[in-house]
Short mmCIF file of C-alpha atoms in Angstrom, two decimals:
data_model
loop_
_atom_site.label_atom_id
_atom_site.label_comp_id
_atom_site.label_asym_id
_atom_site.label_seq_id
_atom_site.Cartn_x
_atom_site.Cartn_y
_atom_site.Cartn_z
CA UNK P 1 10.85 24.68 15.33
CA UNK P 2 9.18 21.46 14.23
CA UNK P 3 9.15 19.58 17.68
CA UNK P 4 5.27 19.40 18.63
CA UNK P 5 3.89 20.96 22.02
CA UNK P 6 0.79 20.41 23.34
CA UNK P 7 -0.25 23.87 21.15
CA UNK P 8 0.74 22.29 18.08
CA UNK P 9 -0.67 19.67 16.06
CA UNK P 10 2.28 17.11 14.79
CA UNK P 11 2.54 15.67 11.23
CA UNK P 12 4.99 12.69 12.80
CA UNK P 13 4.35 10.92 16.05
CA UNK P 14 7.07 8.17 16.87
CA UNK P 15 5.89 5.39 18.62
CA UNK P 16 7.79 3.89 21.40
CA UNK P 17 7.66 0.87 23.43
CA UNK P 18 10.09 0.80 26.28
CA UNK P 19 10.17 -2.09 28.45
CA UNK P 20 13.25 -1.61 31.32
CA UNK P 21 14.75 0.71 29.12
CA UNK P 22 16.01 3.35 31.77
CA UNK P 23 19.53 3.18 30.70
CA UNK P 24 18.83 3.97 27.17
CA UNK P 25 16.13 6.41 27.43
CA UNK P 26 17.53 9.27 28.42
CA UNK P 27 20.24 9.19 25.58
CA UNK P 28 17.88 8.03 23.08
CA UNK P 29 15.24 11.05 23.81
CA UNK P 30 18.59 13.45 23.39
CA UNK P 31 18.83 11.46 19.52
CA UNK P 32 15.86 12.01 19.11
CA UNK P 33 15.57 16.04 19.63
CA UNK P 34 18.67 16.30 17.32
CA UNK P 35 17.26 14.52 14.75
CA UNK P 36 13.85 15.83 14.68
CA UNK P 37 14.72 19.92 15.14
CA UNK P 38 15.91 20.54 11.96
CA UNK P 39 13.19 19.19 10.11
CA UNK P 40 10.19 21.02 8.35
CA UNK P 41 7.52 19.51 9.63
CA UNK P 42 5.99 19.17 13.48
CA UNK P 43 6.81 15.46 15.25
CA UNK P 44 5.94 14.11 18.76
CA UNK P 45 7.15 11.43 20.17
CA UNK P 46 5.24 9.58 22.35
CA UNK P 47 7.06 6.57 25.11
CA UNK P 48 4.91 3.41 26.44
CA UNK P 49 5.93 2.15 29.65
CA UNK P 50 5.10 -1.35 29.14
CA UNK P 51 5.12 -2.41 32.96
CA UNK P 52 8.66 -1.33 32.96
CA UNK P 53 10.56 -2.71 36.93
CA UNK P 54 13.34 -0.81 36.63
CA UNK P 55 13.58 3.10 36.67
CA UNK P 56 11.92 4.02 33.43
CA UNK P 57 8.47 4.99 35.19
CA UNK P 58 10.52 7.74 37.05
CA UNK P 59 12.61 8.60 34.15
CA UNK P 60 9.65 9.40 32.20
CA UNK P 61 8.46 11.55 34.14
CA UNK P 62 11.37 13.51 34.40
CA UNK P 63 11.97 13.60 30.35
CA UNK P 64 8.11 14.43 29.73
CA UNK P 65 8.75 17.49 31.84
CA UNK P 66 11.98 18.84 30.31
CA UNK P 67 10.60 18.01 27.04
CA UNK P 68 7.04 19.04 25.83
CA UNK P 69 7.32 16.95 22.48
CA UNK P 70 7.53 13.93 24.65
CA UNK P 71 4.25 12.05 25.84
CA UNK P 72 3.82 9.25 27.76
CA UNK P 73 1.58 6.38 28.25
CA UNK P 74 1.33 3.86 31.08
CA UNK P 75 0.66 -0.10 30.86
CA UNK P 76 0.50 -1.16 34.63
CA UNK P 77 1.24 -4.88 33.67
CA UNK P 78 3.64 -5.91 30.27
CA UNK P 79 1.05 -6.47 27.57
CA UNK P 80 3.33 -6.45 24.13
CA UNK P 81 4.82 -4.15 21.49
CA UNK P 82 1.26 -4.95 19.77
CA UNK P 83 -0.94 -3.42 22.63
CA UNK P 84 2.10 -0.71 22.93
CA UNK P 85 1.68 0.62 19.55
CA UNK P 86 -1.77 0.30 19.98
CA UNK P 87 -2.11 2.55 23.31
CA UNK P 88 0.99 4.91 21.70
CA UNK P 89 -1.47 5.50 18.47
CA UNK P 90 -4.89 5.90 20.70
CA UNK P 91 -3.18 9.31 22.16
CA UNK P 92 -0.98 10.54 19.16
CA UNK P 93 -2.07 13.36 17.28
CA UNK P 94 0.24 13.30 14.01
CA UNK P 95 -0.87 11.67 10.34
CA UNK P 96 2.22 9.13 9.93
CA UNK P 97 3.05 7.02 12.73
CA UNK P 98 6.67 5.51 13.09
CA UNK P 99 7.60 2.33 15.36
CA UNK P 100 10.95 2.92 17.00
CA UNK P 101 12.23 1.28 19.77
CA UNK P 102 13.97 2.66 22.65
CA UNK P 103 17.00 0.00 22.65
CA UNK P 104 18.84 2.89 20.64
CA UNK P 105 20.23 -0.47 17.53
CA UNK P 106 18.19 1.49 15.55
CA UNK P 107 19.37 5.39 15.46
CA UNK P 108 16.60 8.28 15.49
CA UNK P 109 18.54 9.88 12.58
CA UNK P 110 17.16 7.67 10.47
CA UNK P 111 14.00 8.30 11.49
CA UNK P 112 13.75 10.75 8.34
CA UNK P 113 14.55 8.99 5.48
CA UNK P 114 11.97 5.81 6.76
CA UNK P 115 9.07 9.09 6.75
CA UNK P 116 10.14 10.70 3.24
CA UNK P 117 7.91 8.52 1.03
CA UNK P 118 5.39 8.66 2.85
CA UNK P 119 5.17 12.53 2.87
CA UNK P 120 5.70 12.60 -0.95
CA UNK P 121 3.20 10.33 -1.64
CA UNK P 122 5.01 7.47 -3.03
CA UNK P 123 4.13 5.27 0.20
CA UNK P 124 1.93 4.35 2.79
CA UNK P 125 3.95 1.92 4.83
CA UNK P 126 7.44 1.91 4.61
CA UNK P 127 9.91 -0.44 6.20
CA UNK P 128 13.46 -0.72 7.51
CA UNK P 129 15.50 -3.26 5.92
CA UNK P 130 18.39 -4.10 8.45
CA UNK P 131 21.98 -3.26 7.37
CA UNK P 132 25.08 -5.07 9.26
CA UNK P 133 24.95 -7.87 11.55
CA UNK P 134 22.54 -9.02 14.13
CA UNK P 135 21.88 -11.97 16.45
CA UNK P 136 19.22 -13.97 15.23
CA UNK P 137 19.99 -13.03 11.94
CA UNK P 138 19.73 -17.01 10.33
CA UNK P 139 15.74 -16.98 12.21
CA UNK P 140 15.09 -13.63 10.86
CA UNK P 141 15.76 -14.39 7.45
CA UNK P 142 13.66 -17.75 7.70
CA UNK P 143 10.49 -15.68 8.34
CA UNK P 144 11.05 -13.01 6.16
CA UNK P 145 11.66 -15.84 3.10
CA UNK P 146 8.47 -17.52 4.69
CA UNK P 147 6.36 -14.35 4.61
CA UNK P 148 7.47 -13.36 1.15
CA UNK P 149 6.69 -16.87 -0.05
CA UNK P 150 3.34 -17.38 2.41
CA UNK P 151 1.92 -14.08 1.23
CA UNK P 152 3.71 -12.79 -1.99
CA UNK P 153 5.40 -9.47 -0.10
CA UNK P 154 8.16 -8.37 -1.95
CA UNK P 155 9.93 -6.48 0.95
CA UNK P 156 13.26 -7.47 2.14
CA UNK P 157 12.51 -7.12 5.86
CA UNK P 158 9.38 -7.31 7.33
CA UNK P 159 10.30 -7.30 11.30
CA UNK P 160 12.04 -4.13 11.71
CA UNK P 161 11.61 -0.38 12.52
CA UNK P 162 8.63 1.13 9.95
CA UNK P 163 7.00 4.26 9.55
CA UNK P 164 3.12 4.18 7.96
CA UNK P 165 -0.27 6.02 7.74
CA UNK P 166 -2.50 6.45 10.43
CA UNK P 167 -4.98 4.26 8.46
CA UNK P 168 -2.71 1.38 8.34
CA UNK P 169 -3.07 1.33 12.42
CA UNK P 170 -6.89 1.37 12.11
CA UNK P 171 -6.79 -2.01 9.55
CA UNK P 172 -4.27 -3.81 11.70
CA UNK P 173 -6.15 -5.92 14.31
CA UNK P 174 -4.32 -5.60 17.51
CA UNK P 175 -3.79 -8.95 18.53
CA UNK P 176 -0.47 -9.78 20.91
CA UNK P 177 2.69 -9.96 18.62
CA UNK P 178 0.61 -9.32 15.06
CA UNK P 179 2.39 -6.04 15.06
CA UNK P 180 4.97 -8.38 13.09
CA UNK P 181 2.96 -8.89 10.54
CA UNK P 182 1.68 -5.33 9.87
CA UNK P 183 2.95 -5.08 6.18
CA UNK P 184 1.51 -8.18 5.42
CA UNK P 185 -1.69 -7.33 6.83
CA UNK P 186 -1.75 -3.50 5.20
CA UNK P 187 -0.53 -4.99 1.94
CA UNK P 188 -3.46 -6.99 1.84
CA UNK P 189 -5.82 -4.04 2.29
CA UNK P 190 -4.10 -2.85 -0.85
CA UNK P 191 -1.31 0.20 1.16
CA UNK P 192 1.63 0.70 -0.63
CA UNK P 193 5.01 -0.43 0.58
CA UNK P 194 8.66 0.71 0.76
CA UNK P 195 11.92 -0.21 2.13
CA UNK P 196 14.57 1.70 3.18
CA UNK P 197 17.84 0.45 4.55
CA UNK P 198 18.65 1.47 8.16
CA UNK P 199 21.97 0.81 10.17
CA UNK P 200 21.75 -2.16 12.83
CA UNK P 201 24.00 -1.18 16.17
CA UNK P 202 24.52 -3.77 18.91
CA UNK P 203 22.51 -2.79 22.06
CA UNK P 204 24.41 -0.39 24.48
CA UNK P 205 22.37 -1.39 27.68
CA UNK P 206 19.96 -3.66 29.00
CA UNK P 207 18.81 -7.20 27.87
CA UNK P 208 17.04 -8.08 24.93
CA UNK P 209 13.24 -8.75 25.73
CA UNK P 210 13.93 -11.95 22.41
CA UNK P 211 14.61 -15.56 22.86
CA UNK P 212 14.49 -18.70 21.60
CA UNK P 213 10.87 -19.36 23.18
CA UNK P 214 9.47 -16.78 20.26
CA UNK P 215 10.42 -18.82 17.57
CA UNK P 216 7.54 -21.47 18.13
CA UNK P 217 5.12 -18.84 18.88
CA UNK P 218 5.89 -16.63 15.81
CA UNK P 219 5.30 -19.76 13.97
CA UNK P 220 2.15 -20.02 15.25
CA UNK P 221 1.00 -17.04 14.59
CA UNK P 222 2.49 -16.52 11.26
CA UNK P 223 0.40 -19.70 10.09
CA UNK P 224 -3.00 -18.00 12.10
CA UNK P 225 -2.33 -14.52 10.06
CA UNK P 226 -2.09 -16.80 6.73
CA UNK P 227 -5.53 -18.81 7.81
CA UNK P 228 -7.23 -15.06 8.50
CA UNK P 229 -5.47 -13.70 5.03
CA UNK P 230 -6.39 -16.64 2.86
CA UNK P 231 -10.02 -17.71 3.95
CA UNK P 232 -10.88 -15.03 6.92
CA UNK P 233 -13.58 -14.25 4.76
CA UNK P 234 -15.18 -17.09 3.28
CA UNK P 235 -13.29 -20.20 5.81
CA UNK P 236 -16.23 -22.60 4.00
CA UNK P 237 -13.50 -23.08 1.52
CA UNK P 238 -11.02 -24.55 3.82
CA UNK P 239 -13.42 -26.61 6.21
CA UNK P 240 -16.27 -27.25 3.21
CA UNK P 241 -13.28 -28.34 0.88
CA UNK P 242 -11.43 -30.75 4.01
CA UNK P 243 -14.46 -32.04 4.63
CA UNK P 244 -15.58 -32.54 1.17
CA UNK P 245 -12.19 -34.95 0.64
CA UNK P 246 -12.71 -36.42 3.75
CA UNK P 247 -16.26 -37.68 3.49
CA UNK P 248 -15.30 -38.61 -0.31
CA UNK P 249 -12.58 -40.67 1.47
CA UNK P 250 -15.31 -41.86 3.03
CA UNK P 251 -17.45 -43.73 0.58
CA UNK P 252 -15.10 -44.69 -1.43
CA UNK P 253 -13.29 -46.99 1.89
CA UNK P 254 -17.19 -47.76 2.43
CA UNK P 255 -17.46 -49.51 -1.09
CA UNK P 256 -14.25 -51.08 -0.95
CA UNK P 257 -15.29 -52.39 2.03
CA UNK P 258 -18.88 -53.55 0.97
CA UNK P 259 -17.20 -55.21 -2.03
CA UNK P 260 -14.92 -57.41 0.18
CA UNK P 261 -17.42 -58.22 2.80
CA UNK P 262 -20.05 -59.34 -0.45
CA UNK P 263 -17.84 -59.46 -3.29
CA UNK P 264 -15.79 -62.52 -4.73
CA UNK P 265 -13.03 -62.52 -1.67
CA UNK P 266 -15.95 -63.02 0.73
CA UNK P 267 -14.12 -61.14 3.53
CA UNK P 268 -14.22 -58.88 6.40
CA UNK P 269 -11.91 -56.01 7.11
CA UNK P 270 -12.73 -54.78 10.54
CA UNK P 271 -10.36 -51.55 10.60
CA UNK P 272 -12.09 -50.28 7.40
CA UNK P 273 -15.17 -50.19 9.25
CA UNK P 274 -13.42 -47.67 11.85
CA UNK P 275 -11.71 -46.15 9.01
CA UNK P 276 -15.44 -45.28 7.64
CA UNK P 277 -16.62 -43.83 10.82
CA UNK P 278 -13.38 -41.89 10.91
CA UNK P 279 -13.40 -40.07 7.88
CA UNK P 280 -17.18 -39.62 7.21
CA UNK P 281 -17.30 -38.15 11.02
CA UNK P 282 -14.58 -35.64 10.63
CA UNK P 283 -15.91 -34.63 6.96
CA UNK P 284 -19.04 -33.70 8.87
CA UNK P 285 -17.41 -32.04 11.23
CA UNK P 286 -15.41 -30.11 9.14
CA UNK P 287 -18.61 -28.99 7.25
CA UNK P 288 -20.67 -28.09 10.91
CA UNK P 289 -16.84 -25.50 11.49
CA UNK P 290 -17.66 -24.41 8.36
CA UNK P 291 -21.38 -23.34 8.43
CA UNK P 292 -20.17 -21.71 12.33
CA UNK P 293 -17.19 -20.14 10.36
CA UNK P 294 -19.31 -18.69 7.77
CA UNK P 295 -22.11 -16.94 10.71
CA UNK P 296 -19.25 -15.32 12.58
CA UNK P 297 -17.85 -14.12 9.10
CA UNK P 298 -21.18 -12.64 8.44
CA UNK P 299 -21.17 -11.42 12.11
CA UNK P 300 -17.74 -9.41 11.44
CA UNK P 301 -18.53 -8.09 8.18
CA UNK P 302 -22.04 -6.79 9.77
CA UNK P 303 -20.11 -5.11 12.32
CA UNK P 304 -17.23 -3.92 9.99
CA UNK P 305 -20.21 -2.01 8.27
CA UNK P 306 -21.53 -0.67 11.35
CA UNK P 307 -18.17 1.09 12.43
CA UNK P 308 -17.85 2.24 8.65
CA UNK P 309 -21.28 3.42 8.94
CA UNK P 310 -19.93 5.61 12.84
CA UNK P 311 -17.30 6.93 11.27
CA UNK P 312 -18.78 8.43 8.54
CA UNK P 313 -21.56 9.73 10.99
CA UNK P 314 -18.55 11.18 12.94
CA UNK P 315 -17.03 13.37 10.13
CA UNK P 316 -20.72 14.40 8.91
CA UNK P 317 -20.48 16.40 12.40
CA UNK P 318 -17.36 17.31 12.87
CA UNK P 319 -17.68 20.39 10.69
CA UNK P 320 -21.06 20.95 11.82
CA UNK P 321 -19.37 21.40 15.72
#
């Protein structure tokens, strides 16, 4: 039997963020069971109630006790699929982790197919690329060309179900909707990635939790993940480089503007003069960001080594205990 009890360590947890999702859990825990049973190895799959209003809470409950693979985890308030996975991973117990959600437009059957590289060692994060047609499909395709060109991913589809290492979790920072840009981040770190196409099914029940109002915000953050990619480490090169230009700008509107005040046109500009103060200000302010930039890069890499520095305290004693 390879469903997971509380006796039984799993290789597979599936990670589940369910937010007023009572009228498809029930059906999707059913998919699940089917699709999981036959397989060789032990899975778990473990629900977040993401301040779920509706009767998922109770529902739960009833599934966790008719089912000991299931686990469940409780946000009082809605706090995103980012702090979902996040909460889902602190309590699961298996090696490869697997974001599904609980909408049931992505089937569990597929479930292992998205693990298989992983397992043979040809992956660490592998991704679904949709198959069929969506809503939202024009916007998705934006930011997946964006991402591939932003940060030179060659996946198809990088907002979509995914299955990936345990490690992968720990390098992610968990930061409200970054969960989006998980391959981008664990590609970065040097994981491996896969795709694997998986079957798109219109949603059977509910509402989708998706609208228009993302689209800004994803923006947003896709050009925050790019800043923390590109010059997290060493952000003198984008402020010490801006200001650089800027203060350049600087002088050289200063002795255009000395040469017409004293030069042969014998004239005074007085915008240049506000120009000046303009430029050579924000050049030195630019700098000052980048000197503060630089300490709390220093800071983060200090304290990077530090938890590098626990961990490997932790497995000293672990086969000591």
């Amino acid at each position: 039997m390879s469903l997971a009890t509380n006796s039984t360590r799993p290789d597979v947890s599936v990670l589940v963020p369910a937010k007023d999702e009572a009228d498809n859990l029930a059906e999707f825990v059913r998919l699940t069971r089917e699709a999981l049973l036959p397989l060789p190895y032990a899975c778990e799959l473990v629900i977040v109630d993401d301040g779920s209003h509706d009767g998922t809470p109770h529902l739960l409950q009833e599934l966790k006790a008719k089912h000991p693979f299931v686990r469940v985890v409780t946000h009082r308030a809605q706090r995103g699929i980012a702090d979902a996975l996040k909460s889902a991973s602190d309590v699961a117990r298996g090696r490869i982790l697997v974001f599904y959600p609980a909408d049931l437009q992505y089937m569990p059957a597929d479930i292992p197919a998205l693990v298989a590289p992983i397992l043979a060692g040809q992956a660490d994060v592998v991704t679904g690329t949709k198959q069929g047609k969506y809503e939202k499909r024009f916007v998705s395709s934006i930011y997946n060309l964006l991402c591939r060109w932003l940060f030179g991913v060659r996946v198809t589809d990088l907002n979509s179900v995914k299955a990936y290492r345990r490690e992968v979790m720990d390098a992610v920072p968990t930061r409200p909707d970054w969960h989006r840009f998980m391959v981008v981040i664990a590609a970065s770190q040097g994981f491996r990635l896969a795709q694997q196409p998986v079957p798109l099914y219109p949603r059977r029940a509910g509402a989708s939790k998706f609208g228009i109002g993302r689209i800004p915000v994803g923006v947003l953050d896709l050009m925050s993940v790019w800043f923390q990619l590109r010059f997290g480490r060493k952000p003198m090169l984008f402020f010490g480089v801006a200001g650089a230009v800027l203060f350049l700008l600087g002088l050289i509107v200063g002795g255009i503007a000395l040469y017409l005040r004293y030069g042969p046109p014998h004239v005074g500009f007085r915008p240049l003069l506000d120009l000046i103060m303009v430029l050579v200000i924000s050049g030195v302010a630019l700098f000052g960001f980048g000197f503060i930039g630089e300490m709390l890069a220093g800071m983060r890499e200090e304290i990077r080594t530090l938890e590098r520095e626990v961990d490997r305290l932790r497995s000293d004693r672990t086969p000591q205990a």
